[in-house]
XYZ file of C-alpha atoms in Angstrom:
511
model
C 95.341 60.694 127.881
C 93.594 58.213 130.169
C 92.324 56.315 127.390
C 95.824 56.118 125.638
C 97.209 55.132 129.096
C 95.103 52.493 129.525
C 95.725 51.017 126.176
C 99.190 50.863 126.266
C 98.516 49.091 129.645
C 96.245 46.535 127.846
C 99.301 46.419 125.135
C 102.110 45.638 127.764
C 99.862 43.365 129.469
C 98.968 41.279 126.155
C 102.959 41.386 125.279
C 103.848 40.061 128.636
C 101.311 37.152 128.220
C 102.557 36.428 125.115
C 106.235 36.325 126.136
C 104.942 33.803 129.046
C 103.118 31.731 126.647
C 106.076 31.511 124.044
C 108.498 30.478 127.012
C 109.089 26.582 126.507
C 109.070 24.711 129.501
C 112.496 22.744 130.250
C 111.602 19.262 130.060
C 113.051 17.896 133.766
C 110.883 14.581 133.473
C 111.760 12.470 136.615
C 115.768 12.896 136.348
C 117.691 14.213 138.733
C 118.800 17.895 137.596
C 122.028 19.373 138.743
C 122.899 23.225 139.759
C 126.089 22.810 137.528
C 125.180 26.668 135.731
C 122.327 29.190 135.674
C 120.382 26.585 133.458
C 117.953 26.483 136.405
C 118.552 30.173 137.818
C 116.187 32.677 135.641
C 116.033 35.173 138.887
C 118.431 35.502 142.142
C 119.317 37.466 145.300
C 122.076 36.994 147.679
C 123.078 33.290 146.018
C 125.957 32.133 144.356
C 127.357 29.251 142.314
C 130.575 27.386 143.976
C 132.601 24.721 143.065
C 133.022 22.257 145.746
C 136.415 20.312 145.962
C 136.603 16.497 147.041
C 138.101 15.664 150.273
C 141.619 13.659 149.753
C 141.108 10.223 151.127
C 145.015 9.168 150.841
C 146.725 6.481 148.879
C 144.571 4.088 146.614
C 147.742 2.514 144.553
C 151.590 2.670 144.358
C 154.331 1.031 142.161
C 155.051 -1.910 144.527
C 155.633 -4.754 141.646
C 159.273 -4.473 139.843
C 157.684 -3.400 136.472
C 156.181 -0.433 138.103
C 159.144 0.982 139.769
C 159.984 3.275 136.985
C 157.202 5.648 136.642
C 153.186 5.243 137.760
C 151.715 7.832 135.232
C 148.697 9.993 135.213
C 146.942 7.627 132.577
C 144.259 5.656 133.754
C 140.454 4.957 133.923
C 138.112 3.454 136.567
C 134.777 2.240 136.478
C 132.212 -0.040 137.916
C 131.828 -3.169 135.803
C 129.910 -6.118 136.315
C 129.691 -6.116 140.260
C 133.280 -5.034 141.064
C 135.104 -1.956 140.872
C 138.256 -2.056 138.053
C 141.312 0.128 137.245
C 143.307 0.222 134.157
C 146.471 2.180 134.531
C 149.674 2.670 132.520
C 153.355 2.395 133.976
C 156.824 3.352 132.774
C 158.930 0.179 133.851
C 162.542 0.710 135.275
C 164.299 -0.125 132.174
C 162.163 2.670 130.083
C 162.902 6.266 129.853
C 159.834 8.831 130.015
C 158.235 9.212 126.218
C 159.606 5.832 125.204
C 156.245 3.523 125.856
C 155.067 1.570 128.931
C 152.901 -0.796 129.934
C 148.950 -1.173 130.550
C 148.228 -2.486 133.736
C 145.075 -3.663 135.403
C 143.609 -3.831 139.582
C 140.499 -4.594 140.878
C 138.638 -3.691 144.223
C 135.480 -4.814 146.489
C 135.754 -1.270 148.074
C 137.449 1.091 145.800
C 139.864 1.512 148.639
C 142.031 -1.176 148.675
C 143.075 -2.452 145.197
C 144.265 -5.853 144.259
C 146.743 -6.597 141.306
C 145.843 -10.024 140.033
C 148.192 -12.321 138.282
C 146.518 -12.620 134.755
C 149.073 -14.692 133.220
C 148.533 -12.354 130.132
C 151.577 -10.818 129.158
C 155.167 -11.896 129.778
C 157.711 -9.749 131.458
C 161.061 -10.356 132.441
C 160.685 -14.296 131.742
C 157.376 -14.617 133.504
C 153.725 -14.140 132.997
C 153.089 -13.623 136.958
C 152.034 -10.173 136.406
C 148.827 -7.826 136.193
C 150.228 -6.272 132.653
C 147.814 -6.457 129.500
C 149.935 -5.228 126.672
C 152.448 -2.786 125.461
C 151.000 0.665 125.706
C 151.862 4.532 125.885
C 150.763 7.235 128.318
C 148.710 9.011 125.083
C 146.202 6.129 125.667
C 143.167 4.991 127.767
C 140.443 2.373 127.955
C 136.512 2.953 128.358
C 133.907 0.751 128.515
C 131.567 0.788 125.639
C 127.871 0.093 126.559
C 126.577 -0.071 122.602
C 129.030 -2.460 121.634
C 128.992 -6.128 121.415
C 129.898 -8.404 123.999
C 133.374 -9.244 122.077
C 133.974 -5.290 121.582
C 132.569 -4.050 124.932
C 136.028 -2.730 126.389
C 137.948 -0.016 123.853
C 141.398 1.088 124.415
C 142.276 4.184 122.354
C 146.103 4.764 121.921
C 148.947 6.264 119.957
C 151.145 3.508 118.039
C 154.612 4.485 116.683
C 157.352 2.808 115.122
C 159.411 4.663 117.852
C 157.971 2.639 120.313
C 158.335 -0.544 118.736
C 154.695 -0.846 118.755
C 154.706 -1.307 114.668
C 151.212 0.556 113.825
C 149.819 -1.376 110.664
C 148.977 1.869 108.750
C 151.888 4.104 110.051
C 152.101 6.221 113.044
C 148.507 7.693 114.534
C 145.715 6.588 116.617
C 144.441 3.338 116.918
C 141.677 1.390 118.715
C 142.267 -2.288 120.611
C 139.148 -4.319 121.342
C 138.364 -6.956 124.244
C 135.687 -9.056 125.446
C 136.814 -8.861 128.934
C 139.113 -5.904 129.489
C 141.936 -7.970 129.841
C 142.803 -9.926 126.405
C 143.030 -7.341 123.849
C 143.305 -7.598 120.286
C 144.637 -4.389 117.619
C 141.839 -3.274 115.153
C 143.948 -2.731 112.129
C 142.691 0.509 110.991
C 144.491 4.023 111.720
C 141.758 6.164 112.817
C 143.366 9.547 113.302
C 146.639 10.227 111.666
C 148.154 12.500 114.423
C 150.070 11.671 117.477
C 148.495 13.950 120.236
C 150.849 13.876 123.300
C 148.708 13.335 126.593
C 146.143 11.191 127.807
C 143.668 10.897 124.744
C 140.216 9.723 125.939
C 137.134 8.302 124.466
C 133.367 7.808 125.326
C 130.235 6.512 124.438
C 127.615 9.563 124.552
C 124.521 7.786 125.399
C 122.844 10.905 124.859
C 124.052 11.333 121.428
C 124.131 8.000 120.513
C 127.757 8.682 119.210
C 131.458 8.446 120.440
C 133.321 11.579 121.526
C 136.893 11.613 121.772
C 138.926 14.185 123.648
C 142.361 14.968 122.249
C 145.353 16.976 122.722
C 145.408 20.177 120.267
C 147.835 22.880 120.328
C 146.207 26.354 119.306
C 149.181 27.494 119.987
C 149.480 26.086 123.279
C 147.953 23.026 124.764
C 144.221 22.848 124.559
C 141.717 19.737 124.610
C 140.081 19.229 121.281
C 136.748 17.010 120.637
C 135.997 14.444 117.779
C 132.543 13.253 117.475
C 132.052 9.962 115.468
C 129.110 7.286 114.639
C 132.094 4.527 114.519
C 135.144 4.614 116.225
C 136.784 2.121 114.529
C 136.689 4.009 111.236
C 138.694 7.417 110.500
C 137.685 9.990 112.441
C 136.560 13.380 111.086
C 138.822 16.307 111.008
C 139.909 19.302 108.729
C 142.084 18.205 106.113
C 143.064 21.880 105.117
C 144.482 23.039 108.434
C 148.301 22.723 108.417
C 149.889 20.039 110.474
C 151.531 21.260 113.976
C 154.952 20.612 114.651
C 156.144 21.547 118.496
C 159.007 22.290 120.456
C 161.007 20.787 116.980
C 159.721 17.508 117.531
C 159.130 15.276 114.066
C 155.600 14.130 115.501
C 152.930 15.683 113.965
C 150.172 17.064 116.540
C 146.441 18.505 115.748
C 145.812 22.106 115.944
C 142.364 23.288 114.346
C 141.758 20.240 112.838
C 139.017 19.565 115.272
C 136.822 21.831 117.380
C 138.253 23.031 120.880
C 136.347 21.585 123.740
C 138.282 23.589 126.663
C 141.384 25.656 126.805
C 142.987 28.462 128.498
C 141.165 32.041 128.222
C 142.761 35.456 129.649
C 141.825 34.753 133.236
C 144.492 32.362 132.988
C 148.158 32.962 133.837
C 150.038 34.062 130.529
C 152.362 31.040 130.616
C 149.618 28.350 131.159
C 147.742 25.718 129.164
C 146.110 22.484 130.234
C 146.903 18.755 130.177
C 144.267 15.830 129.799
C 140.530 15.957 129.938
C 139.331 13.304 132.107
C 135.957 14.069 130.820
C 133.140 12.042 131.950
C 129.274 12.072 131.284
C 127.847 11.814 134.613
C 125.753 8.900 134.942
C 123.529 9.835 137.655
C 121.718 13.033 136.473
C 120.468 14.237 133.112
C 122.911 16.698 130.676
C 125.698 16.686 133.055
C 129.483 16.422 132.138
C 132.405 17.122 133.922
C 136.104 17.720 133.066
C 139.310 17.770 135.408
C 141.991 19.335 133.386
C 145.430 19.981 134.837
C 146.260 23.328 134.415
C 150.238 23.466 133.758
C 152.109 26.629 135.031
C 155.197 27.155 133.047
C 158.333 27.732 134.505
C 160.750 30.157 132.502
C 162.731 28.040 129.797
C 166.669 28.057 130.419
C 168.703 30.231 130.410
C 166.789 32.106 132.794
C 165.151 28.889 134.159
C 166.679 25.525 135.457
C 165.059 23.213 133.130
C 163.560 22.752 129.979
C 159.477 22.747 129.611
C 159.302 22.613 133.301
C 156.440 23.723 135.968
C 153.914 23.051 138.401
C 150.158 21.042 137.850
C 147.220 20.626 139.803
C 143.399 19.659 138.817
C 140.740 22.081 137.776
C 137.355 21.352 137.303
C 135.055 22.342 134.506
C 131.307 21.364 133.633
C 129.356 21.261 130.209
C 125.465 20.352 129.596
C 126.401 18.737 126.314
C 129.864 17.572 126.429
C 130.879 20.146 123.376
C 131.839 23.122 125.152
C 133.088 23.095 128.608
C 133.666 26.300 131.233
C 135.025 26.712 134.443
C 132.393 27.657 137.270
C 135.592 29.045 139.429
C 139.329 28.746 138.859
C 140.299 27.388 142.185
C 141.835 23.901 142.174
C 139.500 21.063 142.061
C 142.331 18.998 143.630
C 145.367 21.100 145.081
C 149.106 20.043 145.076
C 150.126 18.683 148.388
C 152.593 20.525 151.034
C 155.659 20.622 149.851
C 157.953 17.333 150.135
C 154.360 15.230 149.916
C 154.276 12.530 146.875
C 151.576 15.008 145.618
C 153.207 18.162 145.935
C 154.335 19.065 142.323
C 152.255 17.518 139.777
C 148.397 16.183 139.722
C 146.440 14.102 136.869
C 143.014 13.009 137.313
C 142.117 9.370 136.349
C 139.239 9.437 133.935
C 136.051 7.727 135.450
C 134.449 7.784 138.984
C 132.657 4.924 141.144
C 129.604 5.328 143.360
C 130.071 3.925 146.731
C 127.031 4.515 148.863
C 126.526 8.142 149.522
C 129.980 8.764 148.110
C 131.753 9.265 144.565
C 135.290 8.371 144.380
C 137.642 9.726 141.846
C 141.643 8.947 141.433
C 144.540 11.011 140.526
C 148.313 10.388 139.978
C 150.609 13.057 142.071
C 154.143 13.140 141.873
C 156.993 15.045 143.987
C 158.539 16.614 141.137
C 158.141 19.183 138.303
C 156.968 18.470 134.786
C 160.155 17.994 133.238
C 161.967 17.800 136.422
C 163.090 13.916 135.693
C 165.369 15.833 133.665
C 167.323 16.867 136.498
C 167.549 13.504 137.914
C 170.152 11.109 137.162
C 169.902 7.159 136.057
C 168.997 6.698 139.765
C 165.684 8.179 139.328
C 164.462 4.606 138.630
C 162.598 4.323 142.059
C 158.541 4.054 142.346
C 157.867 7.556 141.060
C 154.041 8.361 141.480
C 151.476 7.640 143.459
C 147.607 7.227 142.929
C 145.417 8.723 145.665
C 141.528 8.642 146.209
C 139.480 11.761 146.713
C 135.796 11.808 147.714
C 133.021 13.669 146.648
C 129.399 14.131 147.515
C 126.803 12.634 144.732
C 125.997 15.775 142.511
C 128.212 17.744 144.873
C 130.482 19.164 142.129
C 129.025 22.791 142.294
C 126.261 24.038 144.442
C 124.022 26.989 144.705
C 125.125 28.739 148.236
C 123.318 31.186 150.331
C 124.599 32.785 153.062
C 123.466 33.160 156.648
C 121.603 36.251 155.572
C 119.658 34.231 153.320
C 119.089 33.974 149.633
C 116.331 32.963 146.919
C 116.194 32.185 143.305
C 113.584 31.073 140.680
C 113.869 28.524 138.152
C 112.737 28.876 134.626
C 109.174 27.050 133.502
C 109.952 23.365 133.890
C 107.452 20.449 133.026
C 108.132 17.243 135.416
C 106.575 13.626 135.700
C 106.522 12.045 139.361
C 105.064 12.353 142.799
C 107.398 14.306 144.816
C 109.998 16.782 144.814
C 113.276 15.452 146.569
C 116.496 17.791 147.031
C 119.911 17.065 147.775
C 121.304 19.953 150.125
C 123.586 20.758 153.219
C 121.952 22.998 155.506
C 123.763 21.660 158.465
C 121.911 22.839 161.692
C 121.474 26.438 161.277
C 120.615 26.551 157.542
C 117.227 25.984 156.036
C 115.319 25.332 152.569
C 111.889 26.364 152.116
C 110.438 25.932 148.401
C 107.485 27.059 146.965
C 105.880 26.044 143.499
C 104.358 28.614 140.937
C 102.194 28.691 137.739
C 103.391 29.919 134.396
C 102.290 33.590 135.321
C 104.538 33.447 138.496
C 102.172 33.356 141.144
C 102.324 30.800 144.113
C 99.972 27.897 143.919
C 98.061 27.169 146.467
C 99.205 24.808 149.169
C 102.348 25.045 147.895
C 103.640 28.230 149.041
C 106.911 29.384 150.953
C 104.428 29.723 153.974
C 103.054 25.995 153.756
C 106.360 24.709 153.227
C 107.654 22.209 156.002
C 111.582 23.790 156.416
C 114.232 21.443 155.614
C 117.163 21.181 157.819
C 120.261 18.970 158.022
C 122.200 17.268 155.551
C 120.571 14.853 152.833
C 121.258 13.641 149.642
C 117.599 12.964 148.910
C 115.286 14.581 151.135
C 111.189 14.765 150.142
C 109.898 18.322 150.171
C 106.549 18.502 151.942
C 103.819 21.505 152.547
C 101.840 20.656 155.695
C 103.209 17.402 155.956
C 102.154 16.350 152.259
C 104.527 15.912 149.320
C 102.117 14.563 146.445
C 102.923 16.573 143.664
C 101.101 14.312 140.962
C 98.563 16.852 140.307
C 101.095 19.355 138.982
C 102.946 17.120 136.465
C 102.760 18.053 132.952
C 102.019 21.230 133.710
C 104.611 24.008 133.181
C 105.601 25.250 136.663
C 108.468 27.479 137.912
C 110.288 26.296 141.603
C 110.870 29.264 144.154
C 113.834 28.487 146.679
C 114.284 30.360 149.945
C 117.636 29.529 151.447
C 119.639 30.234 154.674
C 123.310 29.141 155.093
C 122.702 26.283 152.448
C 124.397 24.734 149.895
C 122.016 23.156 147.405
C 123.205 20.755 144.767
C 120.243 19.052 142.867
C 116.739 18.987 142.623
C 114.897 15.558 141.435
C 111.024 15.091 140.958
C 110.830 11.517 141.826
C 107.921 9.142 140.444
C 107.880 6.368 143.188
C 107.068 7.729 146.591
C 109.981 5.187 147.772
C 112.226 5.768 145.349
C 116.091 6.760 146.324
C 118.972 8.418 144.534
C 119.882 6.294 141.602
């Protein structure tokens, strides 16, 4: 009996060793890694993942020019480009009703707070070119900067063109791409790339990980969701399932995509029954590895007439979803990322996030458009409604601060899977304030603490920092462990932990 037990124990130990050896380490290299999901949490106690809303920072842009005094829309893109901050945004001029087209405009800033609207001399409006207008456009469109393109095609504008808007699509109604070498003067590429007219802000980006273009478009399945198109050449027709029947919505003659493309994000059984989602505002986060964020606007539908006041009416705020690959997005929490303002405020009824974010020192700026009337609410306003509707606001987020591992005052801990790193030191982005504390321990593949890198050796981390180096008895050099599979153990008290980063240069700061 004793011999049998001994054999069983040996077999169990061998199986355990085999499993450990079969576990492939996550290659983190020397890139920043975010705690946006449980990828780096293998086991834990007393911790939780939390979504962290940004701080509202006031008005960034208002419709103070004559051509903007119809409607400042939620279609826009911000980027740092060649030493300055730039914003492309869409307005509906006062002589045009919603749904009948608009104007693509441009603003620039030195600090991301105060924005200028230069007189560009590009587009004539009401007999003058003294304006910041770039071209006729619709809300279902957005600009992006293509890092893979030649200088003459570096800026791209993905848009819907229809005869209804007088935009004269060369190959029929659908989606097209404008090209530009400076982001100001645009030329239309004549090829229709998508034979549908998705009816919200449709946004494209060049995914530097995939080395392909990704386009997030409105789909109906059966209500509003966000679809995803992936293509190696954004100027050629995009792939979609041609066997799927086309979708007609609300009796509209336009054709919408449905199951023609994969769903990247959509409502589920945890959402209110009468709700769906508007625009994606999706970004590939440039300051860390394998992190994508989406900022959709959940739309809570009010009852339709005769029970309700207006057709297609409701409220919207902004949520946040995360992804490691940009293919499928999930929400960490369902709380608003940006909530509606107090009743009567200019952002009290509808919010839409502009695409893109700006890094300004140790802050990230994002922008959203806010409205004091409900979705569909303009139906209840007579012709005098043409009066500066819509405001663009700024919010401030901490670098990497979108999601955190949180531990209470009672404490918590977690252990990562095996990771393999490059670098000389380990840096953390965390907020322990005054009473919190972080300790870190490095363990070998078998889970044993590595001498000189134990919790007891670790100098406790306090305060609030985006790039604090971990030390063990005053020493930070972990180069001897580089290239080896290790596990990182965290012991936390009253802490928000956002990111970790094995850094090559002992003096390197957050990129």
